[in-house]
Coordinates of C-alpha atoms in Angstrom, one line a residue:
M18 CA 114.9 134.5 109.6
P19 CA 111.8 132.2 108.2
S20 CA 111.8 131.2 104.5
V21 CA 108.8 132.7 102.5
R22 CA 108.0 130.6 99.1
D23 CA 104.8 130.8 97.1
V24 CA 104.7 127.0 97.9
V25 CA 105.8 124.7 100.6
V26 CA 105.7 120.9 99.4
V27 CA 107.0 118.5 102.5
G28 CA 107.7 114.9 101.7
A29 CA 110.2 113.1 99.2
G30 CA 107.9 110.5 97.7
L31 CA 106.0 110.0 94.2
S32 CA 103.5 112.3 94.9
G33 CA 106.0 114.7 96.4
L34 CA 108.1 115.1 93.8
M35 CA 105.7 114.7 91.0
A36 CA 103.9 118.0 92.6
V37 CA 107.4 119.5 92.5
Y38 CA 108.2 118.6 88.8
R39 CA 104.5 120.3 87.5
L40 CA 105.1 123.2 90.0
K41 CA 108.8 124.2 88.3
A42 CA 107.0 123.4 84.9
L43 CA 104.3 126.3 85.9
G44 CA 107.1 128.5 87.2
I45 CA 106.4 128.8 90.9
P46 CA 108.8 129.8 93.6
T47 CA 108.8 126.4 95.5
I48 CA 110.6 125.1 98.0
W49 CA 110.8 121.0 99.0
V50 CA 111.4 119.5 102.6
I51 CA 112.9 115.9 101.9
G52 CA 113.3 115.1 105.1
G53 CA 116.0 112.2 104.8
G54 CA 116.2 112.5 100.9
V55 CA 114.5 110.7 98.3
D56 CA 115.8 107.1 99.0
R57 CA 114.1 107.3 102.3
S58 CA 110.5 107.5 101.0
N59 CA 108.5 104.5 101.1
S60 CA 108.1 105.3 97.1
V61 CA 111.3 104.1 96.4
L62 CA 110.5 100.3 97.7
A63 CA 107.4 100.3 94.7
Q64 CA 108.4 96.8 93.9
G65 CA 105.3 95.6 91.2
G66 CA 104.7 98.8 89.5
I67 CA 102.1 101.5 88.3
A68 CA 98.5 100.3 87.1
A69 CA 97.2 102.1 84.2
A70 CA 94.8 101.3 81.6
L71 CA 96.8 101.8 77.9
S72 CA 96.7 98.7 76.2
P73 CA 94.3 97.6 73.4
E74 CA 92.7 95.2 75.7
D75 CA 91.9 97.2 78.6
S76 CA 90.3 100.4 79.3
V77 CA 89.2 102.5 81.9
D78 CA 86.1 100.9 82.4
A79 CA 87.8 97.7 82.9
H80 CA 90.3 99.1 85.4
L81 CA 87.4 101.4 87.3
Q82 CA 85.5 98.0 88.0
D83 CA 88.6 95.9 89.2
T84 CA 89.0 99.0 91.6
V85 CA 85.8 98.8 93.0
I86 CA 85.4 95.5 93.5
A87 CA 88.6 95.3 95.6
G88 CA 87.9 98.2 97.3
D89 CA 84.7 96.7 98.4
G90 CA 81.7 98.8 98.7
L91 CA 83.5 101.8 99.6
V92 CA 85.1 103.2 96.2
E93 CA 83.8 106.7 95.5
E94 CA 83.3 105.7 92.2
D95 CA 83.4 109.7 90.1
V96 CA 86.9 109.9 91.7
A97 CA 88.2 106.7 90.9
R98 CA 87.0 107.3 87.1
G99 CA 88.4 110.2 87.5
I100 CA 91.8 109.2 88.9
I101 CA 92.3 105.9 86.2
S102 CA 91.4 108.4 83.3
E103 CA 93.7 111.0 83.9
G104 CA 96.3 108.6 85.4
A105 CA 96.1 106.9 81.9
Q106 CA 96.9 110.2 80.1
I107 CA 99.7 111.3 82.8
V108 CA 101.5 108.0 83.2
S109 CA 101.7 108.2 79.1
H110 CA 103.6 111.6 79.4
L111 CA 106.0 109.9 81.7
V112 CA 106.3 107.1 78.9
H113 CA 106.6 109.7 76.6
L114 CA 109.5 111.5 78.6
G115 CA 111.6 108.6 78.7
V116 CA 110.6 107.1 82.2
P117 CA 112.3 103.6 81.9
F118 CA 109.4 101.0 81.6
D119 CA 110.4 97.8 80.6
K120 CA 109.6 96.8 76.9
N121 CA 109.0 93.9 75.1
P122 CA 111.4 92.7 72.2
D123 CA 108.9 94.5 70.2
G124 CA 109.2 97.9 72.0
T125 CA 105.9 97.8 73.0
L126 CA 105.3 97.8 77.0
N127 CA 105.6 94.8 79.2
M128 CA 102.6 95.0 81.0
T129 CA 102.1 92.2 84.1
R130 CA 99.4 91.5 86.2
E131 CA 98.7 91.3 89.8
G132 CA 95.9 90.6 91.9
A133 CA 92.7 91.3 91.8
H134 CA 93.3 93.2 88.0
S135 CA 91.7 91.2 85.2
R136 CA 94.1 92.3 82.8
R137 CA 97.6 93.0 82.5
R138 CA 98.2 96.3 82.9
I139 CA 100.9 97.0 85.2
L140 CA 103.7 98.8 84.0
H141 CA 107.2 98.3 85.6
I142 CA 110.8 98.7 85.9
K143 CA 111.8 95.2 86.5
D144 CA 111.1 94.6 90.2
E145 CA 111.9 98.5 91.5
T146 CA 109.2 100.2 89.9
G147 CA 109.3 103.1 92.3
K148 CA 113.1 103.4 92.6
G149 CA 113.4 103.4 89.2
M150 CA 110.9 106.2 88.4
M151 CA 111.9 108.5 91.1
H152 CA 115.6 108.5 90.4
Y153 CA 114.7 109.0 86.6
L154 CA 112.4 112.1 87.4
F155 CA 114.2 113.9 90.2
K156 CA 116.7 114.9 87.7
F157 CA 113.6 116.8 86.3
V158 CA 113.6 119.2 89.4
S159 CA 117.2 120.1 89.2
G160 CA 117.1 123.9 90.7
V161 CA 114.2 123.5 93.1
E162 CA 115.5 124.5 96.7
K163 CA 115.3 121.8 98.9
V164 CA 115.4 121.3 102.8
R165 CA 116.7 118.2 104.5
G166 CA 114.9 118.1 108.2
R167 CA 112.2 116.6 109.7
L168 CA 108.5 118.2 109.9
V169 CA 107.9 119.0 113.7
D170 CA 105.0 121.6 113.5
L171 CA 102.4 123.0 110.4
L172 CA 101.5 127.1 110.6
V173 CA 98.0 127.4 111.3
E174 CA 95.8 129.6 112.7
D175 CA 91.6 130.3 112.4
G176 CA 91.4 127.3 110.0
E177 CA 94.2 128.2 107.5
A178 CA 97.6 127.2 106.7
Y179 CA 100.3 129.5 106.6
G180 CA 103.5 127.1 106.2
V181 CA 105.6 124.7 108.4
R182 CA 108.0 124.6 110.9
V183 CA 111.0 122.3 110.1
K184 CA 113.6 120.5 112.6
T185 CA 117.0 120.6 110.7
N186 CA 120.7 120.6 111.5
G187 CA 119.4 120.4 115.6
H188 CA 117.3 123.9 114.8
T189 CA 113.8 124.9 113.9
E190 CA 112.9 126.7 110.9
D191 CA 110.0 128.5 109.6
I192 CA 108.9 128.4 106.2
Y193 CA 105.9 130.4 105.2
A194 CA 104.2 129.7 101.7
S195 CA 100.4 130.5 100.0
A196 CA 99.7 127.2 99.2
V197 CA 101.0 124.1 101.7
I198 CA 101.4 120.6 100.1
L199 CA 102.2 117.4 102.5
A200 CA 102.7 114.5 100.8
T201 CA 104.6 112.9 104.0
G202 CA 103.1 109.6 103.5
G203 CA 101.4 106.9 105.3
Y204 CA 101.2 105.1 108.6
T205 CA 102.3 101.7 109.1
G206 CA 104.4 101.7 111.4
M207 CA 102.0 101.6 114.7
Y208 CA 102.7 97.4 114.1
I209 CA 105.6 95.7 114.8
H210 CA 106.3 94.3 110.8
S211 CA 105.7 97.1 108.4
T212 CA 106.8 97.2 104.5
G213 CA 107.5 100.7 104.9
N214 CA 110.5 102.9 106.0
A215 CA 111.4 103.6 109.0
D216 CA 111.1 107.6 108.5
Q217 CA 107.5 107.4 108.0
D218 CA 106.2 108.3 111.1
G219 CA 102.6 109.3 110.8
V220 CA 103.6 112.9 111.9
G221 CA 102.1 114.8 109.1
I222 CA 99.2 112.9 109.1
A223 CA 98.6 113.7 113.0
L224 CA 99.4 117.4 112.9
A225 CA 97.0 118.1 110.2
A226 CA 94.3 116.4 112.2
H227 CA 95.2 118.1 115.3
Y228 CA 94.5 121.5 113.4
G229 CA 91.4 120.4 111.9
A230 CA 91.9 118.4 109.4
V231 CA 89.4 115.1 109.2
L232 CA 90.9 111.3 109.2
R233 CA 88.8 109.4 107.0
D234 CA 88.7 105.6 106.8
T235 CA 91.7 104.6 109.2
E236 CA 90.7 100.9 110.2
F237 CA 91.4 100.2 107.1
I238 CA 95.3 98.6 107.0
Q239 CA 96.3 97.1 104.1
F240 CA 98.7 93.8 104.8
H241 CA 100.8 92.8 102.1
P242 CA 100.1 88.6 101.9
T243 CA 104.1 88.0 100.9
V244 CA 106.6 89.4 103.1
F245 CA 110.1 87.5 103.6
F246 CA 111.0 87.9 107.2
G247 CA 115.4 88.0 106.8
G248 CA 117.7 89.7 109.8
G249 CA 114.6 90.5 111.6
K250 CA 113.6 92.9 108.5
A251 CA 110.4 92.7 106.8
F252 CA 111.4 92.4 102.7
L253 CA 108.0 92.2 100.3
I254 CA 107.8 90.2 97.6
T255 CA 106.0 91.9 94.8
E256 CA 102.6 90.9 93.8
A257 CA 103.7 90.7 90.5
V258 CA 105.7 87.3 91.3
R259 CA 102.2 85.9 91.6
G260 CA 101.1 87.5 88.5
E261 CA 103.8 85.7 86.4
G262 CA 102.6 82.3 88.1
A263 CA 104.1 81.9 91.2
I264 CA 101.9 79.9 93.9
L265 CA 101.7 79.4 97.5
L266 CA 102.2 76.1 99.7
D267 CA 100.9 75.5 103.2
S268 CA 103.2 73.3 105.5
K269 CA 102.2 70.4 104.0
G270 CA 103.4 71.5 100.4
E271 CA 99.7 71.7 99.3
R272 CA 98.4 74.7 96.7
F273 CA 95.2 76.0 98.7
M274 CA 94.5 79.7 97.5
V275 CA 92.4 77.7 94.5
E276 CA 89.7 76.5 97.5
E277 CA 89.6 80.5 99.1
H278 CA 88.7 82.6 96.2
P279 CA 88.0 82.3 92.2
M280 CA 91.5 84.3 91.3
A281 CA 93.4 81.9 93.8
E282 CA 96.7 83.6 94.4
L283 CA 95.6 86.8 92.9
A284 CA 92.7 87.3 95.0
P285 CA 92.2 90.7 96.6
R286 CA 95.2 91.2 99.0
D287 CA 93.1 90.7 102.2
I288 CA 91.5 87.6 101.0
V289 CA 95.1 86.2 100.5
A290 CA 96.4 87.8 103.8
R291 CA 93.6 86.7 105.9
A292 CA 94.4 82.9 104.6
I293 CA 97.9 83.0 105.0
H294 CA 97.4 84.6 108.6
R295 CA 95.3 81.5 109.5
R296 CA 97.3 79.0 108.5
G297 CA 100.6 80.6 110.2
G298 CA 102.4 81.6 107.3
A299 CA 102.9 79.7 103.8
Y300 CA 105.6 79.4 101.0
L301 CA 106.0 81.2 97.7
D302 CA 107.2 78.9 95.2
F303 CA 108.5 80.8 92.6
R304 CA 109.1 77.6 90.2
P305 CA 106.2 77.9 88.0
I306 CA 107.3 80.8 86.7
Q307 CA 110.1 79.4 85.4
E308 CA 107.9 76.8 83.5
K309 CA 106.2 79.2 81.7
G310 CA 109.6 80.1 80.3
I311 CA 110.1 83.1 81.8
D312 CA 113.7 84.4 83.2
I313 CA 113.3 84.5 87.0
E314 CA 116.6 86.4 87.6
E315 CA 115.9 89.0 84.5
R316 CA 112.5 89.7 85.4
F317 CA 113.2 90.3 89.3
P318 CA 117.0 90.8 89.8
H319 CA 116.2 92.7 93.0
I320 CA 114.2 90.1 94.7
V321 CA 116.7 86.9 93.6
E322 CA 119.6 89.2 94.7
V323 CA 117.9 89.6 98.2
L324 CA 116.6 86.1 98.9
R325 CA 119.9 84.7 97.5
K326 CA 121.8 86.7 100.3
E327 CA 119.7 85.5 102.9
G328 CA 120.5 82.1 101.8
I329 CA 117.6 81.0 99.9
D330 CA 117.7 80.4 95.8
P331 CA 114.3 81.2 94.5
L332 CA 114.9 78.9 91.9
R333 CA 115.2 76.2 93.2
E334 CA 114.0 76.2 96.9
L335 CA 110.4 77.6 98.5
V336 CA 110.2 80.8 100.2
P337 CA 108.7 81.4 103.6
V338 CA 106.0 84.4 103.5
Y339 CA 104.0 85.8 106.1
P340 CA 101.9 89.5 105.6
A341 CA 102.9 92.7 107.3
A342 CA 101.5 96.2 107.5
H343 CA 101.6 97.8 104.4
Y344 CA 99.3 100.4 103.0
Y345 CA 97.7 103.4 105.0
I346 CA 94.4 103.0 103.2
G347 CA 92.5 105.7 104.8
G348 CA 93.8 109.1 105.8
I349 CA 93.3 113.0 105.7
K350 CA 90.1 113.2 103.7
V351 CA 90.6 115.9 100.8
D352 CA 88.5 116.6 97.5
W353 CA 89.1 116.0 93.8
W354 CA 91.8 118.8 94.3
G355 CA 93.7 117.1 97.4
Q356 CA 92.0 119.9 99.2
S357 CA 91.4 119.6 103.1
D358 CA 89.4 121.1 105.8
I359 CA 92.5 123.0 106.3
K360 CA 92.1 126.5 103.8
R361 CA 95.8 126.2 102.1
L362 CA 96.2 122.9 102.8
M363 CA 96.9 119.7 100.3
V364 CA 97.2 116.6 101.3
I365 CA 98.3 114.0 98.8
G366 CA 99.5 110.8 98.2
E367 CA 99.4 107.9 101.0
A368 CA 98.7 110.2 103.7
A369 CA 95.5 111.3 101.9
S370 CA 91.9 109.5 101.7
T371 CA 90.7 110.4 97.9
G372 CA 88.0 108.1 98.1
L373 CA 90.2 106.1 95.0
H374 CA 91.0 102.7 97.6
G375 CA 87.6 101.9 99.4
A376 CA 88.0 99.7 101.6
N377 CA 91.7 97.5 100.4
R378 CA 93.7 99.3 97.9
L379 CA 93.9 97.4 94.5
A380 CA 97.8 96.6 93.8
S381 CA 99.6 99.5 92.0
N382 CA 96.7 101.7 92.3
S383 CA 99.0 103.8 95.0
L384 CA 101.8 105.2 92.3
L385 CA 98.7 106.0 89.7
E386 CA 97.2 107.9 92.7
C387 CA 100.7 109.5 93.8
V388 CA 101.0 111.0 90.1
V389 CA 97.7 112.0 89.3
M390 CA 96.9 113.4 92.5
G391 CA 100.6 115.6 92.9
Y392 CA 99.7 116.6 89.5
R393 CA 96.6 117.9 90.9
S394 CA 97.5 119.5 93.7
T395 CA 99.6 121.8 91.9
F396 CA 96.4 123.7 90.0
R397 CA 94.8 124.8 93.8
A398 CA 98.5 125.7 94.7
W399 CA 99.2 127.8 91.7
W400 CA 95.4 129.9 92.7
Y401 CA 96.3 130.5 96.1
A402 CA 100.0 131.7 95.0
T403 CA 98.8 133.8 92.2
Q404 CA 95.0 135.1 92.5
E405 CA 94.9 135.0 96.2
P406 CA 98.6 135.0 98.3
H407 CA 99.0 135.7 101.6
R408 CA 98.8 139.7 102.4
E409 CA 99.9 139.2 106.0
V410 CA 101.2 136.4 107.6
P411 CA 100.7 136.1 111.4
K412 CA 103.3 135.8 114.2
F413 CA 103.6 131.7 115.3
E414 CA 105.6 131.8 118.8
S415 CA 108.3 129.4 118.7
K416 CA 108.3 126.2 120.8
E417 CA 110.4 123.3 121.8
Y418 CA 110.4 120.0 120.5
E419 CA 110.9 117.4 121.8
N420 CA 111.1 113.9 119.5
L421 CA 109.9 110.9 121.4
S422 CA 110.5 107.5 119.5
S423 CA 107.7 105.2 119.6
D424 CA 106.5 102.9 122.2
G425 CA 107.5 99.0 121.2
H426 CA 105.5 97.4 123.4
L427 CA 102.3 99.6 122.0
K428 CA 103.5 98.5 118.2
G429 CA 102.9 94.9 120.0
Q430 CA 99.6 95.6 121.4
M431 CA 98.2 96.7 117.9
S432 CA 99.7 94.1 116.4
R433 CA 98.1 91.4 118.5
H434 CA 94.5 93.0 118.3
A435 CA 94.3 95.7 115.4
G436 CA 96.0 93.7 113.1
I437 CA 94.7 91.1 110.3
I438 CA 92.0 89.7 112.8
R439 CA 90.2 91.8 115.2
N440 CA 87.6 91.8 117.8
G441 CA 86.2 93.9 120.3
Y442 CA 87.6 92.3 123.3
G443 CA 91.2 93.6 121.7
L444 CA 90.3 96.9 120.8
R445 CA 89.0 97.9 124.0
K446 CA 92.2 96.4 125.6
V447 CA 94.5 98.4 123.5
A448 CA 92.2 101.5 124.2
R449 CA 93.1 101.1 127.3
K450 CA 96.8 100.9 126.9
L451 CA 96.4 104.3 124.8
L452 CA 94.5 106.0 127.7
S453 CA 97.0 105.5 129.8
H454 CA 99.5 106.8 127.7
M455 CA 97.5 110.0 127.2
E456 CA 96.8 110.4 130.6
N457 CA 100.4 110.0 131.6
G458 CA 101.3 113.0 129.4
N459 CA 104.4 113.4 128.0
L460 CA 103.4 113.4 124.3
P461 CA 105.6 116.5 122.9
L462 CA 103.2 117.7 120.0
G463 CA 105.4 116.5 116.5
S464 CA 107.2 114.0 118.3
Q465 CA 107.2 110.3 116.8
R466 CA 105.0 109.1 120.0
W467 CA 102.2 111.8 119.9
A468 CA 101.5 110.8 116.5
Q469 CA 102.0 107.0 117.1
I470 CA 98.6 107.5 120.2
M471 CA 97.2 109.7 118.0
L472 CA 96.9 107.6 115.4
S473 CA 96.5 104.3 116.5
G474 CA 93.8 105.7 118.5
A475 CA 92.0 106.8 114.9
T476 CA 92.4 103.1 113.9
I477 CA 91.5 101.6 117.4
C478 CA 88.2 104.0 117.4
S479 CA 87.3 103.4 113.5
G480 CA 87.6 99.9 114.0
W481 CA 85.3 99.6 117.3
W482 CA 82.6 101.9 115.8
R483 CA 82.6 99.5 112.0
T484 CA 81.0 96.3 113.7
E485 CA 81.5 94.4 110.0
S486 CA 84.0 93.1 108.0
R487 CA 85.0 94.9 104.9
G488 CA 88.0 94.7 102.8
A489 CA 90.9 95.1 105.1
H490 CA 88.9 95.5 108.3
Y491 CA 87.8 92.0 109.4
R492 CA 86.0 91.6 112.9
E493 CA 85.8 88.2 114.0
D494 CA 83.1 89.1 116.1
Y495 CA 81.1 90.8 113.2
P496 CA 82.1 89.1 110.3
E497 CA 79.3 90.0 107.9
K498 CA 78.6 93.3 106.0
W499 CA 76.3 96.2 106.6
K500 CA 73.8 96.8 104.3
E501 CA 74.7 99.9 104.2
K502 CA 77.7 101.3 103.0
K503 CA 79.4 103.6 105.1
H504 CA 82.6 105.8 105.4
S505 CA 84.0 106.4 108.9
H506 CA 85.4 110.1 110.2
I507 CA 87.0 111.2 113.4
T508 CA 88.9 114.2 114.6
L509 CA 91.4 113.6 117.1
K510 CA 89.1 115.9 119.4
E511 CA 87.2 112.6 119.2
I512 CA 89.3 110.4 119.7
R513 CA 89.9 110.8 122.9
Q514 CA 86.2 110.7 123.8
C515 CA 86.1 107.4 121.8
L516 CA 88.9 106.0 123.7
E517 CA 87.3 106.7 127.3
R518 CA 84.2 104.9 126.1
M519 CA 85.6 101.9 125.2
G520 CA 87.8 101.8 127.7
G521 CA 84.9 101.9 130.2
V522 CA 83.1 99.2 128.5

């Protein structure tokens, strides 16, 4: 028998957790699909912190200005102002709730600075902020029914959502609800090297698009500049390290970011990532932090521990770093409340495109967006559940769901031709590869490979259309910006047509 609830939330990261926290407070019967568990979400990997204009020296206007500059012309300022303003209030609530953000000896919040921020406004919990926030807030959602399982389908008919289909313990389960909140994370797994968790397979985004939601700005993939590769795995080193004074050196041991941007190591991430990429890598020097009198082992204990296990002592040695895919800036286009183009389907967190990030996300604005949109989405969910509940639910036929894993060769093609630096020739080459996959068939709906093909196609098509360089999207054959600032929009139906046009060029 299918489960029936007022609201179903899918996704175990911070945005999903905040939605569940708020729904519980509202007394709305909710079921929470948590995949492999909260410790398999990307949120627990977030090191740096959460940005909020809380200090006397800061303001919503200053935070907004930094966000707009980093977003390189595509930030929707009314949306950004709302999230930044409301975010400061919600973060203040979390502080009063007891979330263990680091404090100064006098009891005030200890705030750090990251790339493209003009002020110290990043609240943090050592260098494991996401994990600290998640574990603390999780205790407030005890009693909420949780399901471990993998999302394989959305139950949608005539542009309206009725629930989700989840595969758990070898069988599928339908969960009906008057409102669906999708918080399934972004998709950087289309590249060989990603800082994200392997569970973030893009299926949630692809399913929403499959049923009619619009994808926006999928060409913008943020590459984090400072990633250490040890044991074949990508380990992100937070930007807060540079915020506290660490510098970047080239292979000759010379500092180079001072020549690249007025903010040097704290330039926007796309600029730092391209500078490192052009040099074939760089070295992160922690020693200036010590010279400022900051105890590195106290401030960044997790990073120090991981690097020492890999045979590098950052207190004495340089740390080799290179960029890796980190954040899916685009996503499902949503409104102020997280509402997608599918009625009753809200999309939040990294899966959504709210307009906050523009062409390049400002560091630590992601967790801020998570808490705000997690909170906001519950207002629309409450309305559907209490004022406009489903009266009848159509019968959805059962299906078999085969989960083909993602294709490693395609990840290599995306990394080479649709990564930090792109051009038309490379994008066409990947388009032909994607068409080959589509024509060969065997792409089961809801599988990892299906999502990989569809979302890689969206990135390729949007990147082909954007014949300019802006933010995280850099075309070496079109290095200048357009005078007109435009968002990209694409549906899954249009992706095949676009790839065919590209492949025939």
